[in-house]
Short mmCIF file of C-alpha atoms and ligand atoms in Angstrom, two decimals:
data_model
loop_
_atom_site.label_atom_id
_atom_site.label_comp_id
_atom_site.label_asym_id
_atom_site.label_seq_id
_atom_site.Cartn_x
_atom_site.Cartn_y
_atom_site.Cartn_z
CA MET A 1 -21.31 22.00 -4.70
CA PRO A 2 -18.23 19.82 -4.58
CA GLU A 3 -15.91 22.60 -3.33
CA GLN A 4 -14.14 21.55 -0.16
CA GLN A 5 -16.34 18.52 0.35
CA GLN A 6 -14.30 15.97 2.22
CA VAL A 7 -14.24 12.41 0.93
CA LEU A 8 -12.64 9.60 2.90
CA VAL A 9 -10.39 7.52 0.62
CA THR A 10 -9.46 4.17 2.16
CA GLY A 11 -6.34 2.70 0.55
CA GLY A 12 -5.56 6.16 -0.83
CA ALA A 13 -1.79 5.54 -1.01
CA GLY A 14 -2.30 2.56 -3.33
CA TYR A 15 -2.14 2.39 -7.10
CA ILE A 16 -5.71 3.34 -7.92
CA GLY A 17 -6.35 5.35 -4.74
CA SER A 18 -3.42 7.71 -5.37
CA HIS A 19 -4.64 8.47 -8.90
CA VAL A 20 -8.16 9.03 -7.58
CA CYS A 21 -6.77 11.47 -4.98
CA VAL A 22 -5.31 13.55 -7.83
CA SER A 23 -8.62 13.52 -9.72
CA LEU A 24 -10.61 14.39 -6.58
CA ILE A 25 -8.37 17.37 -5.82
CA GLU A 26 -8.57 18.54 -9.43
CA ALA A 27 -12.39 18.29 -9.23
CA GLY A 28 -12.48 20.44 -6.07
CA PHE A 29 -12.93 17.75 -3.41
CA THR A 30 -10.67 17.16 -0.40
CA PRO A 31 -9.57 13.51 -0.10
CA VAL A 32 -8.94 12.36 3.48
CA VAL A 33 -6.65 9.36 3.15
CA VAL A 34 -6.57 6.31 5.39
CA ASP A 35 -4.01 3.59 4.63
CA ASN A 36 -2.06 0.99 6.59
CA TYR A 37 0.71 0.93 3.93
CA SER A 38 0.57 -2.87 3.74
CA ASN A 39 0.93 -2.59 -0.04
CA SER A 40 1.95 1.03 -0.59
CA HIS A 41 4.34 3.81 0.33
CA GLU A 42 3.64 7.18 1.87
CA VAL A 43 5.84 8.75 -0.81
CA ALA A 44 2.95 8.17 -3.27
CA LEU A 45 1.04 10.84 -1.36
CA ASP A 46 4.02 13.22 -1.51
CA ARG A 47 3.82 12.76 -5.27
CA VAL A 48 0.08 13.53 -5.21
CA THR A 49 1.03 16.78 -3.49
CA GLN A 50 3.73 17.43 -6.08
CA ILE A 51 1.21 16.97 -8.92
CA THR A 52 -1.67 18.95 -7.43
CA GLY A 53 -0.01 21.43 -5.07
CA VAL A 54 -2.38 20.20 -2.35
CA ARG A 55 -1.41 18.04 0.64
CA PRO A 56 -4.41 15.89 1.59
CA PRO A 57 -4.89 14.91 5.24
CA VAL A 58 -3.38 11.42 5.67
CA TYR A 59 -3.83 8.88 8.47
CA ALA A 60 -1.77 5.71 8.93
CA VAL A 61 -4.80 3.73 10.09
CA ASP A 62 -6.00 0.20 9.45
CA ILE A 63 -9.68 0.10 8.50
CA ARG A 64 -10.13 -2.87 10.86
CA ASP A 65 -9.30 -0.55 13.79
CA GLU A 66 -12.78 0.74 14.63
CA GLN A 67 -11.62 3.20 17.26
CA ARG A 68 -8.95 4.92 15.19
CA LEU A 69 -11.19 4.98 12.15
CA GLY A 70 -13.86 6.64 14.27
CA GLU A 71 -11.34 9.30 15.30
CA VAL A 72 -10.72 10.13 11.64
CA PHE A 73 -14.48 10.57 11.06
CA ALA A 74 -14.69 12.71 14.20
CA ALA A 75 -11.88 14.97 12.97
CA HIS A 76 -13.44 15.65 9.56
CA ASP A 77 -16.79 16.49 8.00
CA ILE A 78 -16.78 13.43 5.74
CA LYS A 79 -19.57 13.50 3.14
CA ALA A 80 -18.80 10.28 1.28
CA VAL A 81 -16.35 7.37 1.24
CA MET A 82 -14.39 5.78 -1.58
CA HIS A 83 -13.33 2.34 -0.41
CA PHE A 84 -10.18 0.98 -2.08
CA ALA A 85 -8.43 -0.62 0.92
CA GLY A 86 -8.01 -4.36 0.63
CA LEU A 87 -5.83 -7.20 -0.54
CA LYS A 88 -5.98 -7.97 -4.25
CA ALA A 89 -3.76 -10.87 -5.33
CA VAL A 90 -5.90 -13.73 -6.65
CA GLY A 91 -3.18 -16.40 -6.21
CA GLU A 92 -2.30 -15.28 -2.70
CA SER A 93 -5.98 -15.34 -1.75
CA THR A 94 -6.12 -19.08 -2.38
CA THR A 95 -3.30 -19.67 0.15
CA LEU A 96 -4.41 -16.99 2.66
CA PRO A 97 -8.22 -17.07 2.49
CA LEU A 98 -8.70 -16.04 6.12
CA GLU A 99 -6.47 -12.98 5.65
CA TYR A 100 -8.46 -12.00 2.58
CA HIS A 101 -11.86 -12.42 4.21
CA GLY A 102 -10.66 -10.75 7.41
CA ASN A 103 -9.26 -7.73 5.61
CA ASN A 104 -11.59 -7.32 2.65
CA VAL A 105 -14.87 -8.40 4.27
CA GLY A 106 -14.09 -7.78 7.96
CA GLY A 107 -12.45 -4.42 7.20
CA SER A 108 -15.41 -3.36 5.05
CA ILE A 109 -17.92 -4.25 7.78
CA THR A 110 -15.94 -2.21 10.33
CA LEU A 111 -15.82 0.71 7.89
CA PHE A 112 -19.58 0.56 7.23
CA ARG A 113 -20.30 0.39 10.95
CA VAL A 114 -18.19 3.49 11.62
CA MET A 115 -19.86 5.25 8.71
CA GLU A 116 -23.28 4.53 10.27
CA GLN A 117 -22.09 5.86 13.63
CA HIS A 118 -21.15 9.13 11.90
CA ASN A 119 -24.21 9.30 9.64
CA VAL A 120 -22.20 8.91 6.45
CA ARG A 121 -24.02 6.60 4.05
CA LYS A 122 -22.64 7.53 0.65
CA LEU A 123 -20.11 4.99 -0.59
CA ILE A 124 -18.23 4.02 -3.74
CA PHE A 125 -16.82 0.51 -3.60
CA SER A 126 -13.94 -0.95 -5.66
CA SER A 127 -15.32 -4.15 -7.12
CA SER A 128 -13.90 -6.15 -9.97
CA ALA A 129 -14.81 -7.83 -13.24
CA THR A 130 -13.64 -11.00 -11.51
CA VAL A 131 -17.17 -11.25 -10.02
CA TYR A 132 -18.39 -12.31 -13.50
CA GLY A 133 -16.17 -15.42 -13.43
CA ASP A 134 -16.01 -17.00 -16.89
CA PRO A 135 -18.84 -15.14 -18.68
CA ALA A 136 -21.06 -16.95 -21.17
CA SER A 137 -20.40 -14.19 -23.72
CA VAL A 138 -18.63 -10.87 -24.22
CA PRO A 139 -19.02 -7.91 -23.94
CA ILE A 140 -20.09 -8.23 -20.32
CA LYS A 141 -23.13 -6.31 -19.08
CA GLU A 142 -23.81 -5.50 -15.41
CA THR A 143 -26.86 -7.78 -15.55
CA PHE A 144 -24.74 -10.88 -16.25
CA PRO A 145 -24.78 -13.46 -13.44
CA CYS A 146 -21.96 -13.41 -10.90
CA GLN A 147 -19.97 -16.57 -10.25
CA VAL A 148 -16.70 -16.29 -8.39
CA THR A 149 -13.90 -18.82 -8.63
CA ASN A 150 -11.38 -17.74 -5.97
CA PRO A 151 -11.36 -16.26 -2.42
CA TYR A 152 -10.39 -12.76 -3.64
CA GLY A 153 -13.35 -12.66 -6.01
CA ARG A 154 -15.60 -14.05 -3.29
CA THR A 155 -14.63 -11.22 -0.90
CA LYS A 156 -15.64 -8.69 -3.58
CA LEU A 157 -18.99 -10.39 -4.18
CA ILE A 158 -19.67 -10.73 -0.44
CA VAL A 159 -19.08 -7.00 0.11
CA GLU A 160 -21.30 -6.23 -2.90
CA ASP A 161 -24.00 -8.45 -1.35
CA ILE A 162 -23.64 -6.75 2.05
CA LEU A 163 -24.12 -3.36 0.40
CA ARG A 164 -27.15 -4.60 -1.56
CA ASP A 165 -28.65 -5.93 1.68
CA MET A 166 -28.01 -2.63 3.46
CA SER A 167 -29.70 -0.69 0.66
CA ALA A 168 -32.68 -3.05 0.67
CA ALA A 169 -33.35 -2.69 4.40
CA PRO A 170 -36.55 -0.76 5.32
CA ASP A 171 -35.86 2.99 5.62
CA ALA A 172 -32.36 2.38 4.36
CA GLN A 173 -30.47 5.55 3.59
CA TRP A 174 -27.43 3.86 2.13
CA ASN A 175 -26.50 5.30 -1.24
CA THR A 176 -23.88 3.08 -2.80
CA THR A 177 -22.15 2.61 -6.14
CA LEU A 178 -20.31 -0.59 -6.96
CA LEU A 179 -17.68 -0.05 -9.63
CA ARG A 180 -16.51 -3.20 -11.36
CA TYR A 181 -13.08 -2.48 -12.79
CA PHE A 182 -11.73 -4.36 -15.75
CA ASN A 183 -7.88 -4.27 -16.05
CA PRO A 184 -6.45 -0.98 -14.74
CA VAL A 185 -3.03 -0.14 -16.22
CA GLY A 186 -0.97 2.95 -17.00
CA ALA A 187 0.10 5.79 -14.79
CA HIS A 188 -0.34 9.52 -14.35
CA GLU A 189 1.17 11.32 -17.33
CA SER A 190 3.69 13.07 -15.04
CA GLY A 191 5.41 9.73 -14.38
CA LEU A 192 5.30 10.60 -10.66
CA ILE A 193 2.73 8.03 -9.54
CA GLY A 194 2.09 4.55 -10.87
CA GLU A 195 1.77 0.88 -10.02
CA ASP A 196 4.49 -0.43 -7.71
CA PRO A 197 3.84 -4.09 -6.96
CA ALA A 198 5.81 -5.72 -4.15
CA GLY A 199 7.95 -8.59 -5.42
CA ILE A 200 7.41 -10.20 -8.80
CA PRO A 201 4.31 -8.74 -10.44
CA ASN A 202 1.34 -11.03 -11.02
CA ASN A 203 -0.25 -8.80 -13.63
CA LEU A 204 0.73 -8.53 -17.26
CA VAL A 205 1.55 -4.85 -17.74
CA PRO A 206 3.69 -4.36 -14.59
CA PHE A 207 5.51 -7.57 -15.51
CA ILE A 208 6.27 -6.30 -19.04
CA ALA A 209 7.41 -2.95 -17.60
CA GLN A 210 9.86 -4.73 -15.31
CA VAL A 211 11.20 -6.80 -18.20
CA ALA A 212 11.68 -3.56 -20.14
CA VAL A 213 13.59 -1.90 -17.31
CA GLY A 214 15.82 -4.95 -16.87
CA ASN A 215 14.50 -6.21 -13.51
CA LEU A 216 13.13 -9.43 -15.06
CA PRO A 217 14.59 -11.45 -17.97
CA TYR A 218 11.52 -12.26 -20.09
CA LEU A 219 7.74 -12.51 -20.07
CA LYS A 220 5.93 -15.82 -19.96
CA VAL A 221 2.79 -15.64 -22.09
CA PHE A 222 0.30 -17.78 -20.21
CA GLY A 223 -1.57 -19.76 -22.87
CA SER A 224 -1.39 -19.50 -26.66
CA ASP A 225 -4.22 -21.94 -27.47
CA TYR A 226 -7.24 -19.91 -26.37
CA ASP A 227 -10.09 -19.40 -28.80
CA THR A 228 -9.03 -15.80 -29.49
CA ARG A 229 -7.60 -14.05 -32.57
CA ASP A 230 -3.97 -14.97 -31.79
CA GLY A 231 -4.53 -17.69 -29.17
CA THR A 232 -3.52 -15.50 -26.19
CA GLY A 233 -5.87 -14.15 -23.51
CA VAL A 234 -7.92 -11.03 -24.25
CA ARG A 235 -8.64 -8.37 -21.61
CA ASP A 236 -10.13 -4.89 -21.37
CA TYR A 237 -7.22 -2.68 -20.28
CA ILE A 238 -8.30 0.70 -18.89
CA HIS A 239 -6.03 3.68 -18.21
CA VAL A 240 -5.94 4.37 -14.47
CA VAL A 241 -6.53 8.09 -15.07
CA ASP A 242 -9.73 7.29 -16.99
CA LEU A 243 -10.68 4.95 -14.14
CA ALA A 244 -10.08 7.79 -11.66
CA ALA A 245 -12.32 10.10 -13.73
CA GLY A 246 -15.01 7.40 -13.55
CA HIS A 247 -14.86 7.61 -9.75
CA VAL A 248 -15.33 11.37 -9.77
CA ALA A 249 -18.32 10.97 -12.13
CA ALA A 250 -19.80 8.33 -9.80
CA LEU A 251 -19.23 10.57 -6.78
CA GLU A 252 -20.93 13.54 -8.42
CA GLN A 253 -23.90 11.30 -9.27
CA LEU A 254 -24.02 10.06 -5.66
CA PHE A 255 -24.72 13.59 -4.44
CA GLN A 256 -27.66 13.96 -6.83
CA VAL A 257 -29.60 10.70 -6.71
CA ALA A 258 -31.95 8.99 -4.26
CA PRO A 259 -30.43 6.28 -2.05
CA GLU A 260 -30.06 2.92 -3.75
CA CYS A 261 -27.32 0.48 -4.70
CA ARG A 262 -26.14 0.73 -8.32
CA VAL A 263 -23.44 -1.04 -10.26
CA TYR A 264 -21.31 0.02 -13.23
CA ASN A 265 -18.64 -1.60 -15.33
CA LEU A 266 -15.58 0.59 -15.75
CA GLY A 267 -13.84 -0.55 -18.92
CA THR A 268 -13.20 0.60 -22.47
CA GLY A 269 -15.33 -2.01 -24.25
CA THR A 270 -12.33 -3.16 -26.30
CA GLY A 271 -10.26 -6.27 -25.65
CA TYR A 272 -6.57 -6.69 -26.47
CA SER A 273 -4.58 -9.92 -26.51
CA VAL A 274 -1.38 -10.48 -24.54
CA LEU A 275 0.66 -10.31 -27.76
CA GLU A 276 -1.05 -7.06 -28.80
CA VAL A 277 -0.15 -5.54 -25.43
CA VAL A 278 3.47 -6.70 -25.79
CA LYS A 279 3.63 -5.11 -29.25
CA ALA A 280 2.09 -1.84 -28.04
CA PHE A 281 4.56 -1.67 -25.15
CA SER A 282 7.50 -2.34 -27.51
CA GLU A 283 6.34 0.49 -29.76
CA ALA A 284 5.87 2.86 -26.83
CA SER A 285 9.27 2.12 -25.31
CA GLY A 286 11.31 1.41 -28.43
CA LEU A 287 12.47 -1.78 -26.70
CA GLU A 288 12.08 -5.39 -27.65
CA ILE A 289 10.24 -7.37 -24.95
CA PRO A 290 11.53 -10.94 -24.90
CA TYR A 291 8.80 -13.48 -24.26
CA GLU A 292 8.17 -17.21 -24.30
CA LEU A 293 4.90 -19.02 -24.84
CA ALA A 294 4.01 -20.95 -21.69
CA PRO A 295 1.11 -23.12 -20.48
CA ARG A 296 -2.16 -21.52 -19.44
CA ARG A 297 -2.28 -20.05 -15.93
CA PRO A 298 -4.80 -22.02 -13.83
CA GLY A 299 -8.06 -20.16 -13.40
CA ASP A 300 -7.54 -17.81 -16.37
CA ILE A 301 -10.32 -17.27 -18.89
CA ALA A 302 -10.00 -16.71 -22.65
CA GLN A 303 -11.52 -13.27 -22.89
CA CYS A 304 -13.08 -10.60 -20.76
CA PHE A 305 -14.21 -7.16 -21.84
CA ALA A 306 -16.87 -4.75 -20.74
CA ASP A 307 -20.00 -3.33 -22.17
CA PRO A 308 -19.40 0.20 -20.76
CA GLU A 309 -22.65 1.78 -22.03
CA LEU A 310 -24.46 1.96 -18.68
CA ALA A 311 -21.71 4.16 -17.21
CA TRP A 312 -21.90 6.39 -20.28
CA GLU A 313 -25.71 6.69 -20.10
CA GLN A 314 -25.97 7.27 -16.35
CA LEU A 315 -22.62 8.80 -15.34
CA GLY A 316 -21.77 10.56 -18.59
CA TRP A 317 -18.37 8.92 -18.36
CA ARG A 318 -16.38 6.99 -20.89
CA THR A 319 -12.69 6.29 -21.42
CA ARG A 320 -10.55 8.64 -23.52
CA ARG A 321 -7.10 7.06 -23.48
CA ASP A 322 -6.08 4.30 -25.91
CA LEU A 323 -3.68 1.36 -25.52
CA LYS A 324 -0.79 3.41 -26.92
CA GLN A 325 -1.19 6.02 -24.21
CA MET A 326 -1.58 3.35 -21.53
CA MET A 327 1.76 1.85 -22.57
CA GLU A 328 3.54 5.21 -22.97
CA ASP A 329 2.45 6.31 -19.51
CA THR A 330 3.38 2.95 -17.95
CA TRP A 331 6.81 3.21 -19.51
CA ARG A 332 7.38 6.82 -18.38
CA TRP A 333 6.54 5.82 -14.79
CA GLN A 334 8.71 2.68 -14.84
CA LYS A 335 11.66 4.39 -16.51
CA ARG A 336 11.64 7.25 -14.00
CA ASN A 337 11.15 4.86 -11.06
CA PRO A 338 12.91 1.59 -11.94
CA GLN A 339 12.51 0.32 -8.36
CA GLY A 340 9.09 1.92 -7.87
CA TYR A 341 8.83 4.25 -4.87
CA ARG A 342 11.63 2.51 -2.97
CA THR A 343 14.67 4.26 -4.36
CA SER A 344 13.17 7.32 -5.92
CA GLU A 345 13.40 10.73 -4.34
CA SER A 346 10.02 12.32 -3.64
P1 LIG B 401 -3.28 -1.41 -3.94
O1 LIG B 401 -2.81 -2.59 -3.17
O2 LIG B 401 -2.26 -0.59 -4.67
O3 LIG B 401 -4.11 -0.45 -3.00
C1 LIG B 401 -4.81 -0.90 -1.87
C2 LIG B 401 -4.39 -0.03 -0.71
O4 LIG B 401 -5.11 -0.43 0.45
C3 LIG B 401 -2.90 -0.14 -0.38
O5 LIG B 401 -2.37 1.16 -0.27
C4 LIG B 401 -2.87 -0.88 0.95
O6 LIG B 401 -1.75 -0.50 1.73
C5 LIG B 401 -4.20 -0.46 1.55
N1 LIG B 401 -4.77 -1.39 2.53
C6 LIG B 401 -4.92 -2.73 2.43
N2 LIG B 401 -5.52 -3.22 3.52
C7 LIG B 401 -5.77 -2.16 4.34
C8 LIG B 401 -6.38 -2.01 5.61
N3 LIG B 401 -6.85 -3.06 6.28
N4 LIG B 401 -6.45 -0.77 6.15
C9 LIG B 401 -5.99 0.31 5.47
N5 LIG B 401 -5.40 0.24 4.27
C10 LIG B 401 -5.30 -0.99 3.71
O7 LIG B 401 -4.39 -1.92 -4.96
P2 LIG B 401 -5.12 -1.15 -6.15
O8 LIG B 401 -4.73 -1.79 -7.42
O9 LIG B 401 -4.99 0.31 -5.99
O10 LIG B 401 -6.63 -1.59 -5.86
C11 LIG B 401 -7.52 -0.79 -5.12
C12 LIG B 401 -8.83 -1.54 -4.97
O11 LIG B 401 -9.35 -1.83 -6.27
C13 LIG B 401 -8.72 -2.88 -4.24
O12 LIG B 401 -9.84 -3.03 -3.41
C14 LIG B 401 -8.73 -3.89 -5.36
O13 LIG B 401 -9.24 -5.12 -4.93
C15 LIG B 401 -9.65 -3.23 -6.37
N6 LIG B 401 -9.40 -3.67 -7.74
C16 LIG B 401 -8.14 -3.55 -8.27
C17 LIG B 401 -7.91 -4.01 -9.56
C18 LIG B 401 -6.52 -3.93 -10.16
O14 LIG B 401 -6.26 -4.64 -11.15
N7 LIG B 401 -5.61 -3.10 -9.66
C19 LIG B 401 -8.96 -4.57 -10.32
C20 LIG B 401 -10.23 -4.64 -9.75
C21 LIG B 401 -10.43 -4.20 -8.45
N1 LIG B 402 -0.49 -12.86 -18.44
C1 LIG B 402 0.63 -13.42 -19.04
N2 LIG B 402 1.83 -13.39 -18.38
C2 LIG B 402 1.97 -12.80 -17.15
C3 LIG B 402 0.83 -12.23 -16.55
C4 LIG B 402 -0.39 -12.27 -17.22
O1 LIG B 402 0.55 -13.96 -20.14
O2 LIG B 402 3.09 -12.81 -16.58
C5 LIG B 402 -1.78 -12.89 -19.17
C6 LIG B 402 -2.91 -13.57 -18.42
O3 LIG B 402 -2.89 -14.95 -18.73
C7 LIG B 402 -4.13 -12.84 -18.98
C8 LIG B 402 -3.62 -11.42 -19.24
O4 LIG B 402 -2.19 -11.53 -19.32
O5 LIG B 402 -4.52 -13.38 -20.23
C9 LIG B 402 -3.97 -10.43 -18.13
O6 LIG B 402 -3.54 -10.98 -16.89
P1 LIG B 402 -3.54 -10.11 -15.55
O7 LIG B 402 -3.00 -10.99 -14.45
O8 LIG B 402 -2.85 -8.82 -15.79
O9 LIG B 402 -5.07 -9.77 -15.31
P2 LIG B 402 -6.34 -10.74 -15.08
O10 LIG B 402 -5.91 -12.16 -15.19
O11 LIG B 402 -6.80 -10.39 -13.72
O12 LIG B 402 -7.31 -10.34 -16.14
#
């Protein structure tokens, strides 16, 4: 029974982690949060408390710190781990590859070692559709070959490979689920938690939201000559609350199945172009979003969207929120928190 089962959530103050904490609490689990706040604010967890009425245990700990991580495991009866902690900016990873490997790969190895020491071998790992590289066709199935094109993507694939190796070892008891996210966007419908990138956003939807709120002058549309319906890039945007529900479904499965390493796409199965997203955001906010067509961004692909059927068949999970709701919820969050968590009262 899930009641009161404690689940360690690394990176639980971050964008996805904070939404997953809400979903875990609502499903009857107790998230135990570990975060070094390198890309997040503790106030996000105050907001989780405000939404759920529950204050999860929180530790300001870096997952690379084996001793302090061990103390967290010693203080709690952890049954499973959801591993979100890591660095995630593709561009930055090309200039800071050692940081990315040290944190994402090194940190994961330390976490897995501490888990072994405490006999915890159930894990859900945040992977990414970036491991598919430029796929030969869409929609993308989990069986498609992986081919990474940047250090960030490589760290995800390396950790996936480590987990596959651990599961394949003789007498292995590791029970792991690799979730490959497509493009998480949106925010909790309360407008209390959402995505709060440091500096100028790299991703499309947070960039549009900051144009809408007046922090940035206009959007550059990277590439208008792709072989897509309007020439702009097509992606599978998934509401972060649907993504969080996918994690709870994967966790519930983890408690019922024999140890192995499985992988699921978490996406909607539908792709939208940059211009379609701009239009949907304008409709949701009632604001015009100024934009200019610009050259392609190096490394970008034309289109990427999931075949989400495996998650539906095996987890009984599929997305419920459409692009309109993604944009409405993004706008509510951004409007209520124009400077993210920095200036807002908790
Ligand atoms: P995020 O940056 O908001 O959250 C990551 C959290 O991990 C932050 O709170 C950060 O402070 C923390 N962290 C980083 N290094 C740490 C360390 N060494 N010790 C402890 N805490 C640490 O990012 P997010 O968007 O919530 O992403 C969560 C995970 O999902 C990441 O692993 C990311 O690579 C993966 N992912 C994200 C996306 C996306 O578009 N957001 C897509 C695919 C995969
Ligand atoms: N994009 C854009 N302008 C921006 C940021 C992104 O036109 O300022 C485009 C990008 O080229 C891609 C889509 O929006 O086609 C989604 O980009 P994002 O960085 O959000 O996600 P990813 O590239 O990881 O799929």
